[in-house]
CSV table of C-alpha atoms and ligand atoms in Angstrom, one decimal:
chain,number,residue,atom,x,y,z
A,11,MET,CA,-17.4,6.7,-22.4
A,12,LYS,CA,-15.2,9.5,-21.4
A,13,VAL,CA,-11.9,8.7,-19.5
A,14,LEU,CA,-9.5,11.2,-17.6
A,15,VAL,CA,-6.1,10.2,-16.9
A,16,ILE,CA,-4.1,12.4,-14.1
A,17,GLY,CA,-0.4,12.9,-14.7
A,18,GLY,CA,1.8,13.9,-17.7
A,19,GLY,CA,4.7,11.5,-17.9
A,20,GLY,CA,5.7,8.5,-20.1
A,21,ARG,CA,3.6,6.3,-17.6
A,22,GLU,CA,0.3,8.2,-18.3
A,23,HIS,CA,1.3,8.3,-22.1
A,24,ALA,CA,1.3,4.4,-22.0
A,25,ILE,CA,-2.1,4.5,-20.0
A,26,VAL,CA,-3.6,6.7,-22.6
A,27,TRP,CA,-2.2,4.8,-25.4
A,28,LYS,CA,-3.8,1.6,-24.2
A,29,LEU,CA,-6.9,3.5,-23.2
A,30,SER,CA,-6.9,4.6,-26.9
A,31,GLN,CA,-7.3,1.0,-28.1
A,32,SER,CA,-10.4,0.3,-26.1
A,33,PRO,CA,-13.6,0.1,-28.0
A,34,HIS,CA,-15.4,1.4,-24.9
A,35,VAL,CA,-13.5,4.8,-25.0
A,36,ASP,CA,-14.8,7.7,-27.2
A,37,LYS,CA,-12.6,10.3,-25.7
A,38,ILE,CA,-9.8,10.6,-23.5
A,39,TYR,CA,-8.5,13.7,-21.5
A,40,CYS,CA,-5.4,14.2,-19.5
A,41,CYS,CA,-4.4,16.6,-16.9
A,42,PRO,CA,-2.1,17.9,-17.4
A,43,GLY,CA,-0.7,15.6,-20.3
A,44,ASN,CA,2.2,16.3,-22.6
A,45,ALA,CA,3.0,16.8,-26.3
A,46,GLY,CA,2.9,13.2,-27.2
A,47,ILE,CA,-0.2,12.3,-25.0
A,48,ALA,CA,-1.8,15.4,-27.2
A,49,ASP,CA,-2.0,13.0,-30.2
A,50,MET,CA,-4.5,10.7,-28.6
A,51,ALA,CA,-6.0,12.7,-25.7
A,52,GLU,CA,-7.2,16.4,-25.2
A,53,CYS,CA,-4.7,17.7,-22.7
A,54,ILE,CA,-6.2,20.0,-20.1
A,55,ASP,CA,-4.0,22.5,-18.2
A,56,VAL,CA,-4.9,21.3,-14.5
A,57,GLY,CA,-2.1,20.0,-12.2
A,58,SER,CA,-2.4,16.5,-10.8
A,59,ASN,CA,-2.8,18.0,-7.1
A,60,ASP,CA,-5.6,20.6,-7.9
A,61,PHE,CA,-8.5,18.5,-6.4
A,62,ASP,CA,-11.2,21.1,-6.7
A,63,ALA,CA,-10.4,21.8,-10.5
A,64,LEU,CA,-10.2,18.2,-11.2
A,65,LEU,CA,-13.4,17.5,-9.5
A,66,ASP,CA,-15.2,20.4,-11.2
A,67,PHE,CA,-13.7,19.2,-14.5
A,68,VAL,CA,-15.0,15.6,-14.3
A,69,LYS,CA,-18.4,16.6,-13.3
A,70,TYR,CA,-18.7,19.2,-16.0
A,71,GLU,CA,-17.6,16.6,-18.8
A,72,TRP,CA,-19.5,13.6,-17.2
A,73,ILE,CA,-16.3,11.6,-17.0
A,74,ASP,CA,-16.9,8.0,-16.4
A,75,LEU,CA,-13.5,6.8,-15.4
A,76,THR,CA,-10.6,8.7,-13.7
A,77,ILE,CA,-7.1,7.0,-13.8
A,78,VAL,CA,-4.5,8.4,-11.5
A,79,GLY,CA,-0.9,8.1,-12.6
A,80,PRO,CA,1.5,9.6,-10.0
A,81,GLU,CA,1.8,8.9,-6.2
A,82,GLU,CA,1.3,12.4,-4.8
A,83,PRO,CA,-2.5,12.8,-5.5
A,84,LEU,CA,-2.9,9.4,-4.1
A,85,SER,CA,-1.2,10.1,-1.0
A,86,ARG,CA,-3.1,13.4,-0.7
A,87,GLY,CA,-6.4,11.6,-0.9
A,88,ILE,CA,-7.8,12.2,-4.3
A,89,VAL,CA,-9.6,8.9,-4.2
A,90,ASP,CA,-11.1,9.7,-1.1
A,91,VAL,CA,-12.4,13.0,-2.6
A,92,PHE,CA,-13.8,11.4,-5.9
A,93,GLU,CA,-15.4,8.4,-4.0
A,94,LYS,CA,-17.2,10.9,-1.6
A,95,GLU,CA,-18.9,12.4,-4.9
A,96,GLY,CA,-19.5,8.9,-6.1
A,97,LEU,CA,-17.1,9.1,-9.2
A,98,ARG,CA,-15.4,6.1,-10.4
A,99,ILE,CA,-11.6,6.3,-9.9
A,100,LEU,CA,-8.6,4.0,-9.9
A,101,GLY,CA,-6.4,3.9,-7.1
A,102,PRO,CA,-6.2,3.4,-3.5
A,103,ASN,CA,-7.5,6.0,-0.9
A,104,ARG,CA,-5.3,8.2,1.3
A,105,THR,CA,-4.9,5.6,4.2
A,106,ALA,CA,-4.1,2.7,1.7
A,107,ALA,CA,-1.6,4.6,-0.1
A,108,GLN,CA,0.3,5.2,3.2
A,109,LEU,CA,2.3,2.0,2.0
A,110,GLU,CA,4.0,4.3,-0.2
A,111,SER,CA,3.6,7.8,1.2
A,112,SER,CA,5.1,6.6,4.6
A,113,LYS,CA,8.3,4.0,4.5
A,114,VAL,CA,8.1,3.8,8.3
A,115,SER,CA,4.3,2.6,7.9
A,116,ALA,CA,5.2,0.3,5.4
A,117,LYS,CA,8.2,-1.3,7.4
A,118,ASP,CA,5.9,-1.7,10.5
A,119,PHE,CA,3.4,-3.2,8.4
A,120,MET,CA,5.7,-5.7,6.7
A,121,ARG,CA,7.1,-6.7,10.3
A,122,ARG,CA,3.6,-7.3,11.5
A,123,TYR,CA,2.7,-9.5,8.7
A,124,GLY,CA,5.9,-11.2,8.4
A,125,ILE,CA,6.6,-10.0,4.7
A,126,PRO,CA,10.4,-10.5,3.8
A,127,THR,CA,12.3,-7.2,4.1
A,128,ALA,CA,15.6,-5.8,5.2
A,129,GLU,CA,16.4,-5.0,8.8
A,130,HIS,CA,15.9,-1.7,9.8
A,131,ARG,CA,15.7,0.9,12.6
A,132,VAL,CA,13.6,4.3,12.7
A,133,PHE,CA,15.1,7.4,14.0
A,134,THR,CA,13.8,10.7,14.7
A,135,SER,CA,16.9,11.9,16.6
A,136,TYR,CA,19.9,12.7,14.5
A,137,ILE,CA,22.4,11.8,17.1
A,138,HIS,CA,21.1,8.5,17.7
A,139,ALA,CA,20.8,7.8,13.9
A,140,GLU,CA,24.6,8.6,13.7
A,141,ASP,CA,25.5,6.5,16.7
A,142,TYR,CA,23.4,3.6,14.9
A,143,VAL,CA,25.2,4.1,11.5
A,144,ARG,CA,28.7,4.0,13.2
A,145,LEU,CA,27.9,0.8,15.0
A,146,LYS,CA,26.7,-1.1,12.1
A,147,GLY,CA,29.3,0.4,9.5
A,148,ALA,CA,28.8,0.4,5.8
A,149,PRO,CA,27.3,-0.6,3.3
A,150,ILE,CA,24.0,0.8,4.8
A,151,VAL,CA,21.0,2.4,3.2
A,152,ILE,CA,19.4,5.8,4.6
A,153,LYS,CA,15.6,6.2,3.7
A,154,ALA,CA,13.6,9.4,4.4
A,155,ASP,CA,10.1,8.3,5.6
A,156,GLY,CA,7.8,10.5,3.4
A,157,LEU,CA,7.6,11.1,-0.4
A,158,ALA,CA,10.8,12.7,-1.9
A,159,ALA,CA,10.3,12.4,-5.6
A,160,GLY,CA,12.4,9.3,-5.8
A,161,LYS,CA,15.5,10.8,-4.2
A,162,GLY,CA,14.8,10.0,-0.7
A,163,VAL,CA,17.2,6.8,-0.7
A,164,ILE,CA,20.8,6.5,-0.2
A,165,VAL,CA,22.6,3.5,-0.5
A,166,ALA,CA,25.7,4.5,1.3
A,167,GLY,CA,29.1,2.8,0.4
A,168,THR,CA,31.0,4.4,3.4
A,169,ALA,CA,29.8,5.3,6.8
A,170,ASP,CA,30.8,8.9,6.2
A,171,GLU,CA,28.5,8.8,3.0
A,172,ALA,CA,25.5,7.6,5.3
A,173,ILE,CA,26.3,10.2,7.9
A,174,ASN,CA,26.4,12.9,5.5
A,175,ALA,CA,23.0,11.7,4.3
A,176,LEU,CA,21.7,11.8,7.7
A,177,LYS,CA,22.8,15.5,7.9
A,178,LEU,CA,21.2,16.4,4.9
A,179,ILE,CA,17.8,15.2,5.6
A,180,MET,CA,17.6,15.3,9.6
A,181,LYS,CA,19.5,18.7,10.0
A,182,GLU,CA,19.2,20.4,6.8
A,183,GLY,CA,15.9,19.2,6.0
A,184,VAL,CA,16.5,18.9,2.2
A,185,PHE,CA,13.0,16.7,2.0
A,186,GLY,CA,11.2,18.9,4.4
A,187,ASP,CA,8.9,17.0,6.6
A,188,ALA,CA,9.3,13.9,4.4
A,189,GLY,CA,12.7,13.8,6.5
A,190,ASN,CA,11.4,14.0,10.1
A,191,ARG,CA,11.8,10.3,10.5
A,192,VAL,CA,14.5,8.4,8.9
A,193,ILE,CA,15.1,4.5,8.2
A,194,VAL,CA,18.6,3.0,8.5
A,195,GLU,CA,18.4,-0.4,6.6
A,196,GLU,CA,20.6,-3.2,6.2
A,197,CYS,CA,21.8,-3.4,2.5
A,198,ILE,CA,20.7,-6.1,0.7
A,199,TYR,CA,22.7,-7.3,-2.6
A,200,GLY,CA,21.1,-9.3,-5.2
A,201,GLU,CA,18.9,-8.3,-8.4
A,202,GLU,CA,16.1,-6.0,-8.4
A,203,ALA,CA,12.8,-6.6,-10.0
A,204,SER,CA,9.4,-4.7,-10.1
A,205,PHE,CA,6.5,-6.9,-9.4
A,206,MET,CA,3.1,-5.1,-10.1
A,207,ALA,CA,-0.5,-6.4,-9.5
A,208,PHE,CA,-4.0,-5.3,-9.9
A,209,THR,CA,-6.4,-5.6,-7.0
A,210,ASP,CA,-9.8,-4.8,-6.2
A,211,GLY,CA,-9.2,-5.5,-2.4
A,212,LYS,CA,-10.6,-9.0,-2.8
A,213,VAL,CA,-8.4,-10.7,-5.2
A,214,ILE,CA,-4.8,-9.8,-6.5
A,215,ALA,CA,-4.0,-10.5,-10.1
A,216,PRO,CA,-0.3,-10.3,-11.1
A,217,MET,CA,0.9,-8.5,-14.0
A,218,VAL,CA,3.9,-9.5,-15.9
A,219,SER,CA,7.2,-8.9,-14.4
A,220,SER,CA,9.6,-6.2,-15.2
A,221,GLN,CA,12.8,-4.3,-14.4
A,222,ASP,CA,13.9,-0.9,-14.0
A,223,HIS,CA,17.4,0.7,-14.4
A,224,LYS,CA,17.8,3.1,-11.6
A,225,ARG,CA,21.1,4.6,-12.2
A,226,VAL,CA,21.9,7.3,-14.7
A,227,PHE,CA,24.8,5.8,-16.4
A,228,ASP,CA,25.9,2.5,-18.0
A,229,GLY,CA,27.0,-0.3,-15.9
A,230,ASP,CA,24.7,1.0,-13.1
A,231,LYS,CA,27.0,3.9,-12.3
A,232,GLY,CA,26.1,7.4,-11.1
A,233,PRO,CA,23.2,8.6,-9.0
A,234,ASN,CA,19.5,7.1,-8.9
A,235,THR,CA,17.0,8.5,-11.4
A,236,GLY,CA,13.4,7.9,-11.6
A,237,GLY,CA,14.3,5.2,-14.0
A,238,MET,CA,16.4,5.3,-17.2
A,239,GLY,CA,14.9,2.1,-18.9
A,240,SER,CA,13.0,-1.1,-18.2
A,241,TYR,CA,12.0,-4.4,-19.6
A,242,SER,CA,9.5,-7.0,-19.4
A,243,PRO,CA,9.6,-9.8,-18.5
A,244,ALA,CA,12.4,-9.8,-16.1
A,245,PRO,CA,13.9,-13.2,-16.3
A,246,VAL,CA,14.8,-13.3,-12.5
A,247,ILE,CA,11.3,-13.8,-11.8
A,248,THR,CA,10.9,-17.3,-12.9
A,249,LYS,CA,7.3,-18.8,-12.7
A,250,GLU,CA,8.3,-20.5,-9.1
A,251,LEU,CA,9.6,-17.3,-7.9
A,252,GLU,CA,6.4,-15.7,-8.9
A,253,SER,CA,4.5,-18.1,-6.8
A,254,VAL,CA,6.6,-17.5,-3.8
A,255,ILE,CA,6.1,-13.7,-4.3
A,256,MET,CA,2.4,-14.0,-4.5
A,257,GLU,CA,2.5,-16.3,-1.4
A,258,ARG,CA,5.0,-14.5,0.8
A,259,VAL,CA,4.3,-11.0,-0.3
A,260,MET,CA,1.3,-9.9,-2.5
A,261,ARG,CA,-1.4,-12.0,-0.8
A,262,PRO,CA,-0.3,-11.5,2.8
A,263,THR,CA,-0.1,-7.9,2.3
A,264,LEU,CA,-3.7,-7.8,0.8
A,265,LYS,CA,-4.8,-9.9,3.9
A,266,GLY,CA,-2.9,-7.7,6.3
A,267,LEU,CA,-4.4,-4.6,4.9
A,268,ASN,CA,-8.0,-6.1,4.9
A,269,SER,CA,-7.6,-7.4,8.6
A,270,GLU,CA,-6.6,-3.6,9.4
A,271,GLY,CA,-10.0,-2.6,7.8
A,272,ILE,CA,-8.1,-0.9,4.7
A,273,LYS,CA,-9.6,-1.5,1.5
A,274,TYR,CA,-6.9,-1.4,-1.0
A,275,LYS,CA,-8.1,-0.9,-4.6
A,276,GLY,CA,-5.9,-0.3,-7.7
A,277,ILE,CA,-2.3,-1.3,-8.2
A,278,LEU,CA,0.1,-2.7,-5.8
A,279,TYR,CA,3.7,-2.7,-6.6
A,280,ALA,CA,6.3,-4.3,-4.6
A,281,GLY,CA,9.9,-3.3,-5.5
A,282,LEU,CA,11.8,-6.4,-4.8
A,283,MET,CA,15.5,-7.4,-4.5
A,284,ILE,CA,16.1,-11.1,-5.3
A,285,ARG,CA,18.8,-12.4,-3.4
A,286,ASP,CA,19.8,-16.2,-3.5
A,287,GLY,CA,16.3,-16.8,-5.0
A,288,HIS,CA,14.4,-15.2,-2.1
A,289,PRO,CA,12.4,-12.1,-2.6
A,290,TYR,CA,12.8,-9.1,-0.2
A,291,VAL,CA,10.5,-5.9,-0.4
A,292,LEU,CA,12.7,-2.9,-0.8
A,293,GLU,CA,9.5,-0.5,-1.0
A,294,PHE,CA,6.1,-0.7,-1.8
A,295,ASN,CA,4.4,1.6,-4.5
A,296,CYS,CA,0.7,2.3,-4.8
A,297,ARG,CA,0.6,3.0,-8.6
A,298,LEU,CA,2.2,1.8,-11.9
A,299,GLY,CA,5.7,2.3,-12.3
A,300,ASP,CA,7.5,4.5,-14.4
A,301,PRO,CA,9.1,3.4,-16.8
A,302,GLU,CA,7.9,-0.2,-16.2
A,303,THR,CA,4.5,0.6,-17.2
A,304,GLN,CA,5.7,1.3,-20.9
A,305,PRO,CA,6.9,-2.2,-21.8
A,306,VAL,CA,4.3,-3.9,-19.4
A,307,LEU,CA,1.2,-2.2,-20.9
A,308,SER,CA,2.8,-2.8,-24.3
A,309,ARG,CA,2.3,-6.4,-23.4
A,310,LEU,CA,-1.1,-6.3,-22.2
A,311,LYS,CA,-3.7,-7.9,-24.2
A,312,THR,CA,-7.1,-7.3,-22.2
A,313,ASP,CA,-8.9,-4.1,-22.5
A,314,ILE,CA,-7.6,-1.9,-19.7
A,315,VAL,CA,-11.1,-0.2,-19.2
A,316,ASP,CA,-12.2,-3.8,-18.5
A,317,ILE,CA,-9.9,-4.2,-15.6
A,318,ALA,CA,-10.4,-0.7,-14.3
A,319,PHE,CA,-14.1,-1.1,-14.1
A,320,ALA,CA,-13.7,-4.6,-12.6
A,321,ILE,CA,-11.4,-3.1,-9.8
A,322,ALA,CA,-13.8,-0.1,-9.2
A,323,ASP,CA,-16.8,-2.5,-9.0
A,324,GLU,CA,-14.7,-5.3,-7.0
A,325,ARG,CA,-15.3,-8.0,-9.4
A,326,LEU,CA,-11.8,-8.4,-10.5
A,327,SER,CA,-12.1,-12.2,-10.2
A,328,ASP,CA,-14.2,-12.2,-13.4
A,329,ILE,CA,-11.3,-10.7,-15.5
A,330,ASN,CA,-8.8,-13.3,-17.1
A,331,LEU,CA,-5.7,-11.1,-17.7
A,332,GLU,CA,-4.0,-12.0,-21.1
A,333,TRP,CA,-0.5,-10.8,-22.0
A,334,LYS,CA,1.4,-11.3,-25.2
A,335,PRO,CA,4.3,-13.6,-24.9
A,336,GLU,CA,6.5,-11.3,-26.6
A,337,ALA,CA,9.2,-9.2,-24.7
A,338,SER,CA,9.2,-5.4,-24.5
A,339,VAL,CA,12.1,-2.9,-23.8
A,340,CYS,CA,12.0,0.9,-23.1
A,341,VAL,CA,14.9,3.2,-22.9
A,342,VAL,CA,14.6,6.6,-21.5
A,343,ILE,CA,16.3,9.5,-23.2
A,344,ALA,CA,16.9,12.6,-20.6
A,345,SER,CA,17.9,16.2,-20.6
A,346,LYS,CA,21.4,17.2,-20.2
A,347,GLY,CA,22.0,17.4,-16.4
A,348,TYR,CA,19.2,14.9,-15.3
A,349,PRO,CA,18.8,13.7,-12.6
A,350,GLY,CA,20.3,17.0,-11.3
A,351,LYS,CA,19.2,20.4,-12.5
A,352,TYR,CA,18.4,20.0,-16.1
A,353,GLU,CA,18.0,22.0,-19.4
A,354,LYS,CA,14.6,22.5,-21.1
A,355,GLY,CA,13.2,23.9,-24.2
A,356,LYS,CA,15.3,21.9,-26.4
A,357,VAL,CA,14.0,21.4,-29.9
A,358,ILE,CA,13.2,17.4,-30.5
A,359,LYS,CA,14.0,16.4,-34.1
A,360,GLY,CA,13.3,13.0,-35.8
A,361,LEU,CA,10.3,11.9,-33.8
A,362,ASP,CA,8.1,11.4,-37.0
A,363,ASP,CA,10.9,9.1,-38.6
A,364,ALA,CA,11.4,7.2,-35.3
A,365,LYS,CA,7.7,6.5,-35.0
A,366,LYS,CA,7.7,4.9,-38.5
A,367,HIS,CA,9.8,2.2,-37.1
A,368,LYS,CA,8.1,-1.2,-36.9
A,369,ASP,CA,6.8,-2.3,-33.3
A,370,VAL,CA,8.1,1.1,-32.1
A,371,VAL,CA,6.1,3.3,-29.8
A,372,ILE,CA,7.3,6.6,-28.4
A,373,PHE,CA,6.2,7.5,-25.2
A,374,HIS,CA,6.5,11.0,-24.2
A,375,ALA,CA,7.7,11.9,-20.5
A,376,GLY,CA,8.7,15.5,-20.5
A,377,THR,CA,7.9,17.2,-23.8
A,378,SER,CA,5.6,20.3,-24.6
A,379,PHE,CA,4.9,22.6,-27.6
A,380,ASN,CA,6.7,25.8,-28.5
A,381,ASN,CA,5.8,27.6,-31.6
A,382,GLY,CA,4.9,24.3,-33.4
A,383,ASP,CA,7.9,22.3,-32.2
A,384,ILE,CA,8.0,19.7,-29.8
A,385,VAL,CA,10.5,20.6,-27.0
A,386,THR,CA,12.0,19.2,-24.0
A,387,ALA,CA,9.9,20.0,-20.7
A,388,GLY,CA,11.2,17.6,-18.1
A,389,GLY,CA,14.3,15.7,-16.8
A,390,ARG,CA,13.1,12.4,-18.6
A,391,VAL,CA,11.9,13.4,-22.0
A,392,LEU,CA,11.0,10.2,-24.2
A,393,GLY,CA,10.6,6.7,-23.4
A,394,VAL,CA,11.3,4.7,-26.8
A,395,THR,CA,9.6,1.3,-26.5
A,396,ALA,CA,9.5,-1.8,-28.7
A,397,ILE,CA,8.0,-5.1,-28.6
A,398,GLY,CA,10.1,-8.1,-30.2
A,399,ALA,CA,10.3,-11.9,-30.4
A,400,ASP,CA,12.5,-11.7,-27.1
A,401,ILE,CA,14.4,-9.1,-25.2
A,402,LYS,CA,17.2,-9.0,-27.5
A,403,ASP,CA,15.0,-8.3,-30.5
A,404,ALA,CA,12.9,-5.7,-28.5
A,405,LYS,CA,16.3,-3.9,-27.6
A,406,GLU,CA,17.6,-3.7,-31.1
A,407,LYS,CA,14.5,-2.3,-32.5
A,408,VAL,CA,14.4,0.7,-29.7
A,409,TYR,CA,18.0,1.6,-30.2
A,410,ARG,CA,17.7,1.7,-34.0
A,411,ALA,CA,14.7,4.1,-33.6
A,412,ILE,CA,16.7,6.2,-31.0
A,413,GLU,CA,19.2,7.0,-33.7
A,414,GLU,CA,16.6,8.7,-35.6
A,415,ILE,CA,16.0,11.1,-32.5
A,416,HIS,CA,18.0,14.3,-31.6
A,417,PHE,CA,17.9,17.0,-29.1
A,418,ASP,CA,20.7,19.3,-27.7
A,419,GLY,CA,22.3,17.3,-24.5
A,420,MET,CA,20.2,14.2,-24.8
A,421,HIS,CA,21.6,11.4,-23.1
A,422,TYR,CA,20.3,7.8,-22.6
A,423,ARG,CA,22.0,4.5,-21.5
A,424,LYS,CA,23.4,2.0,-24.0
A,425,ASP,CA,23.0,-1.1,-21.8
A,426,ILE,CA,19.4,-1.2,-21.1
A,427,ALA,CA,18.3,-4.9,-20.8
A,428,ASP,CA,21.9,-6.3,-21.3
A,429,ARG,CA,21.6,-8.1,-18.0
A,430,ALA,CA,18.8,-10.0,-19.2
A,431,ILE,CA,20.2,-10.9,-22.5
A,432,LYS,CA,23.6,-12.0,-20.9
A,433,ARG,CA,22.0,-14.2,-18.4
A,434,PRO,CA,23.3,-17.8,-18.5
B,529,AMP,P1,13.3,2.5,-2.8
B,529,AMP,O1,12.7,3.6,-3.2
B,529,AMP,O2,13.1,2.2,-1.4
B,529,AMP,O3,13.0,1.3,-3.7
B,529,AMP,O4,14.7,2.6,-3.1
B,529,AMP,C1,15.4,3.0,-4.3
B,529,AMP,C2,16.5,2.1,-4.5
B,529,AMP,O5,17.5,2.0,-3.5
B,529,AMP,C3,16.1,0.8,-4.9
B,529,AMP,O6,15.6,0.5,-6.0
B,529,AMP,C4,17.5,0.1,-4.6
B,529,AMP,O7,18.3,0.3,-5.9
B,529,AMP,C5,18.0,0.8,-3.4
B,529,AMP,N1,17.7,0.2,-2.2
B,529,AMP,C6,16.6,0.5,-1.3
B,529,AMP,N2,16.7,-0.3,-0.4
B,529,AMP,C7,17.8,-1.1,-0.3
B,529,AMP,C8,18.5,-2.0,0.5
B,529,AMP,N3,18.0,-2.3,1.6
B,529,AMP,N4,19.6,-2.7,0.0
B,529,AMP,C9,20.1,-2.2,-1.2
B,529,AMP,N5,19.7,-1.3,-1.9
B,529,AMP,C10,18.6,-0.7,-1.6
B,530,LIG,N1,10.5,3.2,-11.7
B,530,LIG,C1,10.3,3.2,-10.3
B,530,LIG,C2,9.0,3.8,-9.9
B,530,LIG,O1,8.1,4.0,-10.7
B,530,LIG,O2,8.9,4.1,-8.7
């Protein structure tokens, strides 16, 4: 069978890597892919949002299954376009994807179904938003309604910082239309975790838990990024808490969607804050997390093609998800400047030596080829991932492999997974 993966980051490399292990798969394509993905798939230079070209390609090549990595094509309705043509594609349709693409819709939805989340108010007028921030005081969270490439949330430590964020979003329009509506939200302190599940719209099957590291520097300092590292499992999600999350968050979400006539198929990802043992939803995503996918798929034993087909054909209840008991850790290596304006085109050395390390896989996030060299081409460049007996073992393997890798200006966090290791 032929499979197409849409996207070109570390998450998509992990999906392609997992697909490459499936006996069902003869050929993998990736649009647009990257230099690492090119080892296992044929990369085609078509962008993730060019639906006409993607559709032409899938029909011409007789692709059996398309898997969508990033949120943008989902929020623009790629699934609607493909399904209309009778093509098999993994992901929610445009309406269902609003759970991620409009934070206001998601908050309204959670309120309707009693899903635990932070208190909030929605504003379309700057002056009312400013008054509300002054009334509530800091810390407080400001969120642009629409997709903002992971930059639309500002956790403000002071009222001035919050008001500054409001000005940038509502007056200067730094996120364009995504900032037409703004959420001002209560700040919740606790431990974050990513909880992802597969769903065919009927049943919802949890994946193993994981945890991201959003801030760019060690000790959770500096601005938010797309994610600087991750590990699975997340010890904060105990078996008991997993049951609570399924009962209070995941199943009510699916039930609520169904009751509104919305069929949600694909991946449902709840970004959670765990406060005093209780989960609160900070956001929903309608796709796999990046970089959470790298350690989570490293632990998946079940054939991903079987899962994808079961979702598409709405018989996920037939699948028994199996996971490796080992732990996995992923550390992201980023370009100089990231998450701000970053450098590109730096030659990456040592990849072959790093790849030889046992139990280590190097997922490429932002790389391309230049005159036979592999060079940097994105903010997040590589996600070095290892599986080990426990998180500490996996972490040590990752950092040993990273010592082999070099490019100008590279930076990465040295404390990924420490929180899990030091946990009492
Ligand atoms: P989101 O995109 O909504 O997950 O927000 C990005 C990040 O901002 C989250 O991963 C948290 O670190 C932080 N965040 C979002 N909402 C809140 C909140 N209500 N309280 C504290 N931190 C938050
Ligand atoms: N790593 C966070 C996300 O994928 O949204």
